[in-house]
PDB file of C-alpha atoms in Angstrom:
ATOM      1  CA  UNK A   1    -204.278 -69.643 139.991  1.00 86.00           C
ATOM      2  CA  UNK A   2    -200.870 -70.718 138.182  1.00 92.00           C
ATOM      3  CA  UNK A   3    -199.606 -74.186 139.218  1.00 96.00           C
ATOM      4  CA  UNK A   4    -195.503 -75.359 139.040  1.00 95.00           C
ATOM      5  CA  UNK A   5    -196.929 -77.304 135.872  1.00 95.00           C
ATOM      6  CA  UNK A   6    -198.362 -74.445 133.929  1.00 96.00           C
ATOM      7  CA  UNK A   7    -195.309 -72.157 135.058  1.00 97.00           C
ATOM      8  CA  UNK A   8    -193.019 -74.835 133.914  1.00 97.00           C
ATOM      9  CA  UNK A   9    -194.405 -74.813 130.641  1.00 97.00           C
ATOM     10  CA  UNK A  10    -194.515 -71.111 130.310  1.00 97.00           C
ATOM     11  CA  UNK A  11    -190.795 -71.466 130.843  1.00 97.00           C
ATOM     12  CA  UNK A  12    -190.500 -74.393 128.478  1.00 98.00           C
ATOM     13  CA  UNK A  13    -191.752 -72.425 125.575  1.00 98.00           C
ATOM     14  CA  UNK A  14    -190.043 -69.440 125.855  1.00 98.00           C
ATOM     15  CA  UNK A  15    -186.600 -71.136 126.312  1.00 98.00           C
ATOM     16  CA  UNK A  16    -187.446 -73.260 123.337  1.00 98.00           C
ATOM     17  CA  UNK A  17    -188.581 -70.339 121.063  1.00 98.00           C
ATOM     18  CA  UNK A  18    -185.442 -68.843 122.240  1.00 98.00           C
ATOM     19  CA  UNK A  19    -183.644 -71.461 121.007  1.00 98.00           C
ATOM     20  CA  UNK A  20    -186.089 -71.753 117.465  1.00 98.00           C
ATOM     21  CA  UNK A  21    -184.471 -67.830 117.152  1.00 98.00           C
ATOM     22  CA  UNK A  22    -180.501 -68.759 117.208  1.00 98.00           C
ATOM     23  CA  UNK A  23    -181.364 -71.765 115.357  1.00 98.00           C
ATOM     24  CA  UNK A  24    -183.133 -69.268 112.543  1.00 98.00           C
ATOM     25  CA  UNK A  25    -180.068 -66.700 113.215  1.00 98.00           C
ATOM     26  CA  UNK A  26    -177.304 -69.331 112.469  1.00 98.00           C
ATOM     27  CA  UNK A  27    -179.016 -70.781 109.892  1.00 98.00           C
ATOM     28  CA  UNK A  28    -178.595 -67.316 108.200  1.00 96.00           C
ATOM     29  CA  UNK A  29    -174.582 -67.214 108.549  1.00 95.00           C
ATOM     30  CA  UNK A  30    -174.436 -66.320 112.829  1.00 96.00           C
ATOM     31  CA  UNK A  31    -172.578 -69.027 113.989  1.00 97.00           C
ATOM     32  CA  UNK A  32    -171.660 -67.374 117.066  1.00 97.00           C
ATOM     33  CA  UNK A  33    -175.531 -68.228 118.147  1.00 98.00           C
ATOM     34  CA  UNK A  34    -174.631 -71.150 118.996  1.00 98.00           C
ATOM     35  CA  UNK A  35    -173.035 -70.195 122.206  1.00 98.00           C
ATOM     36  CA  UNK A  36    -176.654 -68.714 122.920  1.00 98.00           C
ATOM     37  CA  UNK A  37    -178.196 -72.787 121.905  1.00 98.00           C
ATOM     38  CA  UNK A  38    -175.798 -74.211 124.507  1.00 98.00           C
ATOM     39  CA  UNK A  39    -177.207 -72.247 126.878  1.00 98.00           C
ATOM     40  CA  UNK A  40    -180.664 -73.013 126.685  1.00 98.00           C
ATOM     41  CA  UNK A  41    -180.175 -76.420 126.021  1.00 98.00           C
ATOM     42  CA  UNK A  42    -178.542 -76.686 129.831  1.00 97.00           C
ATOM     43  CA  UNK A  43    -181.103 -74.937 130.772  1.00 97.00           C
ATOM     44  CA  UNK A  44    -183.688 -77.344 129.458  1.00 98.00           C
ATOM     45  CA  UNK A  45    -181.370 -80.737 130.263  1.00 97.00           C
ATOM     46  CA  UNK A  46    -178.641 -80.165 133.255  1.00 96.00           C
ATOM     47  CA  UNK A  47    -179.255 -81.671 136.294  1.00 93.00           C
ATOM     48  CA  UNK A  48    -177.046 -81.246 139.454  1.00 84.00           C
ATOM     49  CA  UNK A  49    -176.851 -84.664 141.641  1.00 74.00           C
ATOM     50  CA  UNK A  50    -174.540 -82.368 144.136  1.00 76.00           C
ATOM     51  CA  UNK A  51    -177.267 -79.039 144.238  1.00 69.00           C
ATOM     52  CA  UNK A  52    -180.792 -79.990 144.729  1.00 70.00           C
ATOM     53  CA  UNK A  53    -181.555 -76.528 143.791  1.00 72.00           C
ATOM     54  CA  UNK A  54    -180.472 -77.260 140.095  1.00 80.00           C
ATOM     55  CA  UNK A  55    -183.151 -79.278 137.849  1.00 92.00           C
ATOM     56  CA  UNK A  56    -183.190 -79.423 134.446  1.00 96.00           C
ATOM     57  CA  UNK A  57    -186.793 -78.058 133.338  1.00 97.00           C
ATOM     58  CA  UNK A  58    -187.286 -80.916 131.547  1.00 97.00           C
ATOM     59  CA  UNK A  59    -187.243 -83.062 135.073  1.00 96.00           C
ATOM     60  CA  UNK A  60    -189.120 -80.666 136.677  1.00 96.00           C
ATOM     61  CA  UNK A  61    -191.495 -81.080 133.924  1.00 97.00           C
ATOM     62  CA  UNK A  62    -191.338 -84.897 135.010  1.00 96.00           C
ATOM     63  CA  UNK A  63    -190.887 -85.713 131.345  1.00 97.00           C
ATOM     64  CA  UNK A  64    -187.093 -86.113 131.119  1.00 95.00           C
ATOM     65  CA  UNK A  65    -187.182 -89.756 131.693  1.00 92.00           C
ATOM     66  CA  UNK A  66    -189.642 -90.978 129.508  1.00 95.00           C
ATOM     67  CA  UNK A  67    -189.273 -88.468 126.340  1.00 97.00           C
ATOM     68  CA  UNK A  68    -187.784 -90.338 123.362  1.00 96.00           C
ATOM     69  CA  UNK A  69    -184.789 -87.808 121.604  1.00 97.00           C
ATOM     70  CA  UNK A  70    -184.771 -87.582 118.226  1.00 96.00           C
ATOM     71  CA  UNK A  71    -181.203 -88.871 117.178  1.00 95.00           C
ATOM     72  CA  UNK A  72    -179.891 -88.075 113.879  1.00 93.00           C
ATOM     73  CA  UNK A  73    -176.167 -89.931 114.958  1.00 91.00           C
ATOM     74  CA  UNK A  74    -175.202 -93.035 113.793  1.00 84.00           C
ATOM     75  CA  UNK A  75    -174.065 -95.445 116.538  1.00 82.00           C
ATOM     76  CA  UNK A  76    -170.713 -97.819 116.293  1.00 80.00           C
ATOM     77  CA  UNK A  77    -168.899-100.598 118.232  1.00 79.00           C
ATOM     78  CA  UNK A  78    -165.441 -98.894 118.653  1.00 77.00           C
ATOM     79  CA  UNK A  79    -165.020 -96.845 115.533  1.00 83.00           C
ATOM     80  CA  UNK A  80    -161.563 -95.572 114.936  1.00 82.00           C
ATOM     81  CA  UNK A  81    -163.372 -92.388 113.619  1.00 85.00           C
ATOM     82  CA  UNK A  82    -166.512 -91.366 113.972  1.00 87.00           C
ATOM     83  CA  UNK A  83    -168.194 -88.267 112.683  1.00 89.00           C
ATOM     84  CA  UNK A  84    -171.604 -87.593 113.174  1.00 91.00           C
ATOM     85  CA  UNK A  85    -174.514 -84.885 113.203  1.00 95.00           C
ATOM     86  CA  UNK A  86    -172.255 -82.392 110.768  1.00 95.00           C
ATOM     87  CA  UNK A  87    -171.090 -82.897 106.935  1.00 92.00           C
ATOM     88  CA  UNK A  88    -168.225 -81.112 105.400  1.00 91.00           C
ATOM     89  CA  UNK A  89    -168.906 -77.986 103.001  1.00 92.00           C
ATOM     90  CA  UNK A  90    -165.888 -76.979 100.865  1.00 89.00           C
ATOM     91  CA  UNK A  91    -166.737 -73.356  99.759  1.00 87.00           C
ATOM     92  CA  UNK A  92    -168.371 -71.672 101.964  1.00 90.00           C
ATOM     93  CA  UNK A  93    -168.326 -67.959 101.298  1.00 84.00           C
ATOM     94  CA  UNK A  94    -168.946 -65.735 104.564  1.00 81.00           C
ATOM     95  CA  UNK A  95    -170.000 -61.999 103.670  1.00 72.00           C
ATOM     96  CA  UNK A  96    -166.687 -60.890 105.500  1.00 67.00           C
ATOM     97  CA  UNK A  97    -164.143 -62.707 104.032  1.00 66.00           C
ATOM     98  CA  UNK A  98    -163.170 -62.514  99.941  1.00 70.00           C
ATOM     99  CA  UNK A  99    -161.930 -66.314  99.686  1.00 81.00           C
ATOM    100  CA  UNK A 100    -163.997 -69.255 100.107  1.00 87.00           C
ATOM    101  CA  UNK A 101    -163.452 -71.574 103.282  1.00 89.00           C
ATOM    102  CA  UNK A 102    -163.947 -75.292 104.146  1.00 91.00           C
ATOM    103  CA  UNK A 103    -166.306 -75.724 107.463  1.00 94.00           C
ATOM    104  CA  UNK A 104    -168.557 -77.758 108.992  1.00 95.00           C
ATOM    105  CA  UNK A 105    -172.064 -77.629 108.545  1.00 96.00           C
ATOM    106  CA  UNK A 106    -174.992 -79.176 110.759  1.00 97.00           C
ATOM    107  CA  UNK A 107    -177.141 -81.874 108.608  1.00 95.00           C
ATOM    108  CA  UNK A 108    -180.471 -81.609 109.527  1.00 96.00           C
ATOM    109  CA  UNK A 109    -182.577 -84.626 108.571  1.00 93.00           C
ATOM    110  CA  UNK A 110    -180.321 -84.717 105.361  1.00 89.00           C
ATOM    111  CA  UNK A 111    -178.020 -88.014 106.917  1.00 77.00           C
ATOM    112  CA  UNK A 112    -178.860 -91.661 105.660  1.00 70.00           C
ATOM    113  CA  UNK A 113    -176.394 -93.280 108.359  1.00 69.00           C
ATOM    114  CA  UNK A 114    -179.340 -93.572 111.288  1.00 79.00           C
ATOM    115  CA  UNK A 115    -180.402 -96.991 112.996  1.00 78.00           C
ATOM    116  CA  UNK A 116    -182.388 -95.995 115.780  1.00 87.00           C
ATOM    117  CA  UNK A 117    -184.215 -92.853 115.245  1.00 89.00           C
ATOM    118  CA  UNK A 118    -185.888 -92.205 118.948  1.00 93.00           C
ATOM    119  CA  UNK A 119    -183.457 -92.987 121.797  1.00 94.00           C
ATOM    120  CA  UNK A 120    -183.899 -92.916 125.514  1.00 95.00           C
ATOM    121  CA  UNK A 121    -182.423 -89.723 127.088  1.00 97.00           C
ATOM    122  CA  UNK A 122    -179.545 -91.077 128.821  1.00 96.00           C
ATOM    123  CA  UNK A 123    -178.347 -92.930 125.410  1.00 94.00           C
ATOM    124  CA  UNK A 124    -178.763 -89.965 123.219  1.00 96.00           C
ATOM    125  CA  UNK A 125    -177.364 -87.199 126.296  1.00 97.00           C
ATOM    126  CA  UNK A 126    -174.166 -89.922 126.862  1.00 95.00           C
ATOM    127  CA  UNK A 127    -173.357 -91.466 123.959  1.00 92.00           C
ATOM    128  CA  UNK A 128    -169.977 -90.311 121.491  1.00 92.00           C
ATOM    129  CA  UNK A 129    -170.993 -88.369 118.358  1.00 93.00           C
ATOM    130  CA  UNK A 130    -167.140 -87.257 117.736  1.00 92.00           C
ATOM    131  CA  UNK A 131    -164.625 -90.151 117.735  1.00 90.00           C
ATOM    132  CA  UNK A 132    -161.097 -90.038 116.656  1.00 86.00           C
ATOM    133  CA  UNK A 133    -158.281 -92.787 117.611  1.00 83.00           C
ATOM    134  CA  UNK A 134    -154.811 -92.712 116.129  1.00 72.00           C
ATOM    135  CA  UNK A 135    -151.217 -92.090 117.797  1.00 65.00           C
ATOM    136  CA  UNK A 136    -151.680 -88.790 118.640  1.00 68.00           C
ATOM    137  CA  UNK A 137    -155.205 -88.421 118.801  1.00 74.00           C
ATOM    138  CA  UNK A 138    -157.316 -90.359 121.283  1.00 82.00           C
ATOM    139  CA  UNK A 139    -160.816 -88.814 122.186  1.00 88.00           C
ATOM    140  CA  UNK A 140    -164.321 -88.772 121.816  1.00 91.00           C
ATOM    141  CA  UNK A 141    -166.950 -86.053 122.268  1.00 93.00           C
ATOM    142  CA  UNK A 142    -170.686 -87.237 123.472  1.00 96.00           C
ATOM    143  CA  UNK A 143    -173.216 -84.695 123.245  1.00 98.00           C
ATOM    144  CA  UNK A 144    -173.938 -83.764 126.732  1.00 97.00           C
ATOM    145  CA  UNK A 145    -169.576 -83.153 127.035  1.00 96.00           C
ATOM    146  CA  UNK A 146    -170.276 -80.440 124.060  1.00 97.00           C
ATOM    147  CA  UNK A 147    -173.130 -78.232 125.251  1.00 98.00           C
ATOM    148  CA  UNK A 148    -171.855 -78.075 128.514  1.00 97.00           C
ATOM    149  CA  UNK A 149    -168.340 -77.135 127.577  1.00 96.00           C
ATOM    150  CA  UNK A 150    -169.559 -74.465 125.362  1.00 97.00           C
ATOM    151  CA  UNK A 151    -172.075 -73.233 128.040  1.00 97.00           C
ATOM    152  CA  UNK A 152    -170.327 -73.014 131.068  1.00 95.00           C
ATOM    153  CA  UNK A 153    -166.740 -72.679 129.781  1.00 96.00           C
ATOM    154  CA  UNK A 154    -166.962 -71.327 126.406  1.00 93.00           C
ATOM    155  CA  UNK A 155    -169.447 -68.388 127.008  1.00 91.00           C
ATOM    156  CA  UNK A 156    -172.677 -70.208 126.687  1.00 91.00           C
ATOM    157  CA  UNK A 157    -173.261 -68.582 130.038  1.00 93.00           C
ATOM    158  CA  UNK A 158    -169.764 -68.456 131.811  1.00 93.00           C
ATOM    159  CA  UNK A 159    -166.069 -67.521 130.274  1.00 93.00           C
ATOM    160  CA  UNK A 160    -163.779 -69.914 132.306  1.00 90.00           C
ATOM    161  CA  UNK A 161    -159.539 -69.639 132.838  1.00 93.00           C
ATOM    162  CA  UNK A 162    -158.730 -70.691 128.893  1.00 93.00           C
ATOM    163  CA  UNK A 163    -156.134 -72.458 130.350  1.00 92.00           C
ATOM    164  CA  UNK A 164    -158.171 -74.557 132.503  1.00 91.00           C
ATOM    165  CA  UNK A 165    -160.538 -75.190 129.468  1.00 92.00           C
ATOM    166  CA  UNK A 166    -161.777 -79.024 128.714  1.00 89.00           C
ATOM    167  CA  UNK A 167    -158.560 -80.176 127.007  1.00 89.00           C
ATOM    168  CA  UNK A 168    -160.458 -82.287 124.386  1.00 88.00           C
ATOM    169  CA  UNK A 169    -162.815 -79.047 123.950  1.00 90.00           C
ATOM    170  CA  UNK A 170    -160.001 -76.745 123.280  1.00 90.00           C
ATOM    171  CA  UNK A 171    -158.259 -78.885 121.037  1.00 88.00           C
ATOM    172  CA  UNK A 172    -161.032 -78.656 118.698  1.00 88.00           C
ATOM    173  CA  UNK A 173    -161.842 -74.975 118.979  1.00 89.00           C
ATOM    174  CA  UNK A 174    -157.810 -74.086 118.445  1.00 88.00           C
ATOM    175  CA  UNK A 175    -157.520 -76.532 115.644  1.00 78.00           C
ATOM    176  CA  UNK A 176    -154.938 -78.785 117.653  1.00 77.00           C
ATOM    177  CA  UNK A 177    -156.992 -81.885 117.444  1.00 78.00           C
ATOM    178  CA  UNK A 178    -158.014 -82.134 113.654  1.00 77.00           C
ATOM    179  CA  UNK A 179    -160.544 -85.131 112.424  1.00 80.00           C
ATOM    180  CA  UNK A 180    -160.206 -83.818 109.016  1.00 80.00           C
ATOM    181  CA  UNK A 181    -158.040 -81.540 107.228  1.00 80.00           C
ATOM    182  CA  UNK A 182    -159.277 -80.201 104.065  1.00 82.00           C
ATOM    183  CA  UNK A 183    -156.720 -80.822 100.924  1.00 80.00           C
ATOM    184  CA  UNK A 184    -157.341 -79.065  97.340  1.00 77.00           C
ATOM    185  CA  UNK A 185    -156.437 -80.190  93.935  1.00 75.00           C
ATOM    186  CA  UNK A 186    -153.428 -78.665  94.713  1.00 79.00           C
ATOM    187  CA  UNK A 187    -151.809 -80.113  97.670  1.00 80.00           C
ATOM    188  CA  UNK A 188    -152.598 -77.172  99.679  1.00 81.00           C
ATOM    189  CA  UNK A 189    -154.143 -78.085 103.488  1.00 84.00           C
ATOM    190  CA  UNK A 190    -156.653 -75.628 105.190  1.00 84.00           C
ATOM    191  CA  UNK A 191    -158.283 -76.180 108.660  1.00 86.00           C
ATOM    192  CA  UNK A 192    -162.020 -77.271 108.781  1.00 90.00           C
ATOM    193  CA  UNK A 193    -163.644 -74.329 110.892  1.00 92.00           C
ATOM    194  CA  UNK A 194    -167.202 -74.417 113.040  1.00 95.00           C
ATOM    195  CA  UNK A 195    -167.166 -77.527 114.468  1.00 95.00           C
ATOM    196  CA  UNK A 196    -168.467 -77.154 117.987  1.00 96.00           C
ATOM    197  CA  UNK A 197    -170.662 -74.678 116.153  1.00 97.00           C
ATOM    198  CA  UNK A 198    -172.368 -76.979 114.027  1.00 97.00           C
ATOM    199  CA  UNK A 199    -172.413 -79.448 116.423  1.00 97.00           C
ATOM    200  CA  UNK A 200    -174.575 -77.922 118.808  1.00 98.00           C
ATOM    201  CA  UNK A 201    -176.449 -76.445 115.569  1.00 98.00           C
ATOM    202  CA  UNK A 202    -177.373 -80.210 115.073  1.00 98.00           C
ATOM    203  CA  UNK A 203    -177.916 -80.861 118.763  1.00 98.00           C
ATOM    204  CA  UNK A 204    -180.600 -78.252 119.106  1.00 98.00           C
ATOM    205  CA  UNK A 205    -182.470 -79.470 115.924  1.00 98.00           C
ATOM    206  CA  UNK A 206    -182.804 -82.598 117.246  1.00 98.00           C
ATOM    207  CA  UNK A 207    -184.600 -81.266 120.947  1.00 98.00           C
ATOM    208  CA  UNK A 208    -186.649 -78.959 119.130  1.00 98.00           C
ATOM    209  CA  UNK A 209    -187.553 -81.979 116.988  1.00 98.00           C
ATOM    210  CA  UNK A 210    -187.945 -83.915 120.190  1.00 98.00           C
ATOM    211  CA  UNK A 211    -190.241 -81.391 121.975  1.00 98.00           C
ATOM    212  CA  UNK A 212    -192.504 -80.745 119.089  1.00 97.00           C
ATOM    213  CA  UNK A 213    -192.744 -84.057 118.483  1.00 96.00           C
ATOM    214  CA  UNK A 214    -194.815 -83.359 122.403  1.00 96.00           C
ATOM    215  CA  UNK A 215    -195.889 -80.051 122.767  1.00 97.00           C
ATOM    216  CA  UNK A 216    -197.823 -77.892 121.103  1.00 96.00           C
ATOM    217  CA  UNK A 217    -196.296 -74.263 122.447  1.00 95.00           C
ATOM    218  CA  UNK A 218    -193.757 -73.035 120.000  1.00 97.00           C
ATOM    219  CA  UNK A 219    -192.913 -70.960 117.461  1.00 97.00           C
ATOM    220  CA  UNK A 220    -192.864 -71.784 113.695  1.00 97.00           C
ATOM    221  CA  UNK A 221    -189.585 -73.522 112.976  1.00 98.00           C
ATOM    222  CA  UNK A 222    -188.036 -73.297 109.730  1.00 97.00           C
ATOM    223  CA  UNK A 223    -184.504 -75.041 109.746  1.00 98.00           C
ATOM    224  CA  UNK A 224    -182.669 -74.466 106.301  1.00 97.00           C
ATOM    225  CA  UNK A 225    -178.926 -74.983 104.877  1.00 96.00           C
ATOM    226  CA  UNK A 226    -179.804 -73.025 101.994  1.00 95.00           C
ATOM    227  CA  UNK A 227    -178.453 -69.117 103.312  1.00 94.00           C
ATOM    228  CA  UNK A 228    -175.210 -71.146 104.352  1.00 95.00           C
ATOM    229  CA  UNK A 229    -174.798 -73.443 100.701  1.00 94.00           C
ATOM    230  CA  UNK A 230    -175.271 -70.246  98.680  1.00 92.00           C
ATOM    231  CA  UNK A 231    -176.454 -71.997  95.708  1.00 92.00           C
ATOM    232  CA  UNK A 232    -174.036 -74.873  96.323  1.00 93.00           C
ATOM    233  CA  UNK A 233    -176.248 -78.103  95.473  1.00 92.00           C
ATOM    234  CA  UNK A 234    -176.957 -80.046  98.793  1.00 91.00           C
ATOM    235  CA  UNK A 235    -174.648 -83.381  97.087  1.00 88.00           C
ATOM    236  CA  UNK A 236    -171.999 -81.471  97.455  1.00 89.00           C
ATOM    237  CA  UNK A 237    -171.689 -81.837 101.395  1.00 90.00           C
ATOM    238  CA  UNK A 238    -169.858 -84.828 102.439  1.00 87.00           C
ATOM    239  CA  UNK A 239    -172.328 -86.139 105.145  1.00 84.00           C
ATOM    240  CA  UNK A 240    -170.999 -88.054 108.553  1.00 82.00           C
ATOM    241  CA  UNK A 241    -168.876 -90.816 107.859  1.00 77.00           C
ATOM    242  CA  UNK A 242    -166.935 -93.843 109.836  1.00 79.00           C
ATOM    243  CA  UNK A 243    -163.472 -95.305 109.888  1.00 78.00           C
ATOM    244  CA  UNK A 244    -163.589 -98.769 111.472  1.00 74.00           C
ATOM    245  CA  UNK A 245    -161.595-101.833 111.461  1.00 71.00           C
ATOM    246  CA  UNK A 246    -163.516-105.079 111.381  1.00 71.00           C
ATOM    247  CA  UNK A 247    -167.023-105.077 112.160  1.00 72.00           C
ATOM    248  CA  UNK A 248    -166.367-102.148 113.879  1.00 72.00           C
ATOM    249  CA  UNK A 249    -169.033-100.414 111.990  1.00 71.00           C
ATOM    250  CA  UNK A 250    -171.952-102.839 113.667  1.00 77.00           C
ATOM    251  CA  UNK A 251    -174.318-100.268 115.729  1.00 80.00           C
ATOM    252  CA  UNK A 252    -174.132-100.713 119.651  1.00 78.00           C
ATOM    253  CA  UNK A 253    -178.037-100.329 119.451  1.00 80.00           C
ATOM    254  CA  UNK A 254    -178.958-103.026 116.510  1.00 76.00           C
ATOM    255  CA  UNK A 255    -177.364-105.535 114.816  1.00 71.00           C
ATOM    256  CA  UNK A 256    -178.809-103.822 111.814  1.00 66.00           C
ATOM    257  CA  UNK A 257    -178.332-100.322 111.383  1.00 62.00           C
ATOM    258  CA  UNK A 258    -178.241 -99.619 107.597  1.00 56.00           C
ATOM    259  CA  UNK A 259    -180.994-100.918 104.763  1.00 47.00           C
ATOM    260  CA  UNK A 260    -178.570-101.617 102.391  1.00 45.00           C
ATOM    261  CA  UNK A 261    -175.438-103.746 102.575  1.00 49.00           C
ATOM    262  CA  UNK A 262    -172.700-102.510 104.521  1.00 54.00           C
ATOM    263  CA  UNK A 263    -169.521-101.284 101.832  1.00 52.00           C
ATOM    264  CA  UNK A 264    -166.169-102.162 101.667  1.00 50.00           C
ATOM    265  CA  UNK A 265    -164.567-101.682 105.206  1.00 49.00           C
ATOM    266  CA  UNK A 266    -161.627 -98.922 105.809  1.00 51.00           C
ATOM    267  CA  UNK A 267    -159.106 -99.232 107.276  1.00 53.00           C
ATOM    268  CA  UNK A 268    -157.481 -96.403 109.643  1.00 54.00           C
ATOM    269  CA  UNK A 269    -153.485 -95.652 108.190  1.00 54.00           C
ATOM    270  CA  UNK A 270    -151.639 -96.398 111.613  1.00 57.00           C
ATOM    271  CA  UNK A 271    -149.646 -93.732 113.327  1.00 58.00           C
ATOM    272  CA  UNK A 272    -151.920 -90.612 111.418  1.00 55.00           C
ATOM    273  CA  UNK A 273    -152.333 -87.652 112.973  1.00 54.00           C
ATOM    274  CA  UNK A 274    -155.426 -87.058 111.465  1.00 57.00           C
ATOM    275  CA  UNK A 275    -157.251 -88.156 108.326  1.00 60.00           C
ATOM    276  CA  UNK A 276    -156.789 -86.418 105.071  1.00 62.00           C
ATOM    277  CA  UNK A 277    -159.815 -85.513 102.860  1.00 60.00           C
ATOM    278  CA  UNK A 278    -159.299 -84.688  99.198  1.00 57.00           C
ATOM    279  CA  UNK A 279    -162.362 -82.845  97.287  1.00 52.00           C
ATOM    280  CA  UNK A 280    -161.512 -81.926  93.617  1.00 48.00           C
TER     281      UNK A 280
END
């Protein structure tokens, strides 16, 4: 006879090997499988205080609480930007397109900005990955805000009114709220594409990390950049970075965060719109 324990975890690793497949399916050029990730990641994490009837499966599991998340973010006392989980490629060269493009590419475990590498749920679900504060830009995207958005508003499982889209969402998937712009040699700008994409690229390698890390059900996973980088060495991504004033660039989880000594501080240009990356 099948107990709610055993069915749970028949259900836990088939939604996880679902999401090992989009992972393996992005990770070959499909971005769009991300949308696919958000959804099984809300499947695995949402719960509903107002529906009784929606658990996450990791709560039903009973092991929601207690599970330590594999975080690959680095934390910050009010950062003026903040960009974590995803590093900047300049050339990336989709089979569709004849020109090269600047996006945004999930890191995998290749980021050297961590401080605390296991986090209690509610720290690594609430906590800001995406930070940007100048004049006309003022937000901040945790990781919970971004699969959620994408699941139930951005097709992850539901298409909502665009106009009645999460404003902060929108503004990143229309290019109206820029952290970086992309600059060549010559002066010319080009919009940084894939963002949410590799976001929740990043997100699901770190609860497929996290659940490994406890079970023994799933799949063989086999994350790689190396379909995306084409033969473009790995030093050429510009990994997560921070803009802070002060010692804004102390973690909010320990007072030391990096093993070497911190560098030279930078300081945000007041009024930008954004922040202006130049790769020769």
């Amino acid at each position: 006879m099948i107990t709610s324990n055993d069915y749970y975890l028949i259900q836990l690793k088939e939604q996880v090997n679902f999401l090992i497949d989009a992972c393996h399916f992005y990770d070959k050029g499909s971005f769009i499988q991300a949308k696919q990730m958000s959804a099984v990641i809300r499947t695995l994490l949402k719960d509903n205080s107002r529906n009784k009837q929606t658990v996450s499966l990791l709560a039903s599991l009973g092991v929601k609480k207690t599970l330590k998340f594999y975080n690959t973010a680095y934390s910050a006392k009010d950062p003026a930007v903040l960009l974590n989980l995803v590093g900047l490629l300049r050339q990336y060269q989709p089979s569709s397109e004849s020109d090269p493009m600047p996006i945004y590419i999930p890191m995998l475990d290749d980021t050297n900005l961590i401080d605390v590498q296991w986090i209690d749920f509610d720290d690594w679900w609430e906590s800001d990955v995406i930070v940007c504060k100048d004049t006309d830009n003022n937000f901040s995207l945790s990781r919970k805000k971004i699969i959620l958005t994408m699941a139930e508003q951005d097709g992850g499982v539901h298409v909502d009114n665009f106009d009645k889209m999460d404003s902060i969402y929108k503004g990143i998937i229309t290019n109206t709220a820029n952290i970086l712009t992309h600059v060549d040699s010559s002066g010319n700008t080009t919009v940084i594409k894939y963002l949410q994409y590799a976001l929740v690229r990043q997100i699901a390698h770190e609860v497929i990390t996290t659940l490994r890390n406890v079970y023994d059900l799933f799949a063989p996973y086999n994350p790689t950049q190396e379909y995306i980088l084409n033969d473009i060495p790995k030093d050429k991504i510009i990994k997560p970075f921070m803009i802070a004033l002060n010692d804004g660039d102390l973690s909010t989880r320990t007072d030391n965060p990096l093993s070497g000594e911190r560098g030279p501080g930078i300081v945000a240009p007041p009024g930008a719109a954004y922040f202006r990356l130049e790769i020769k």
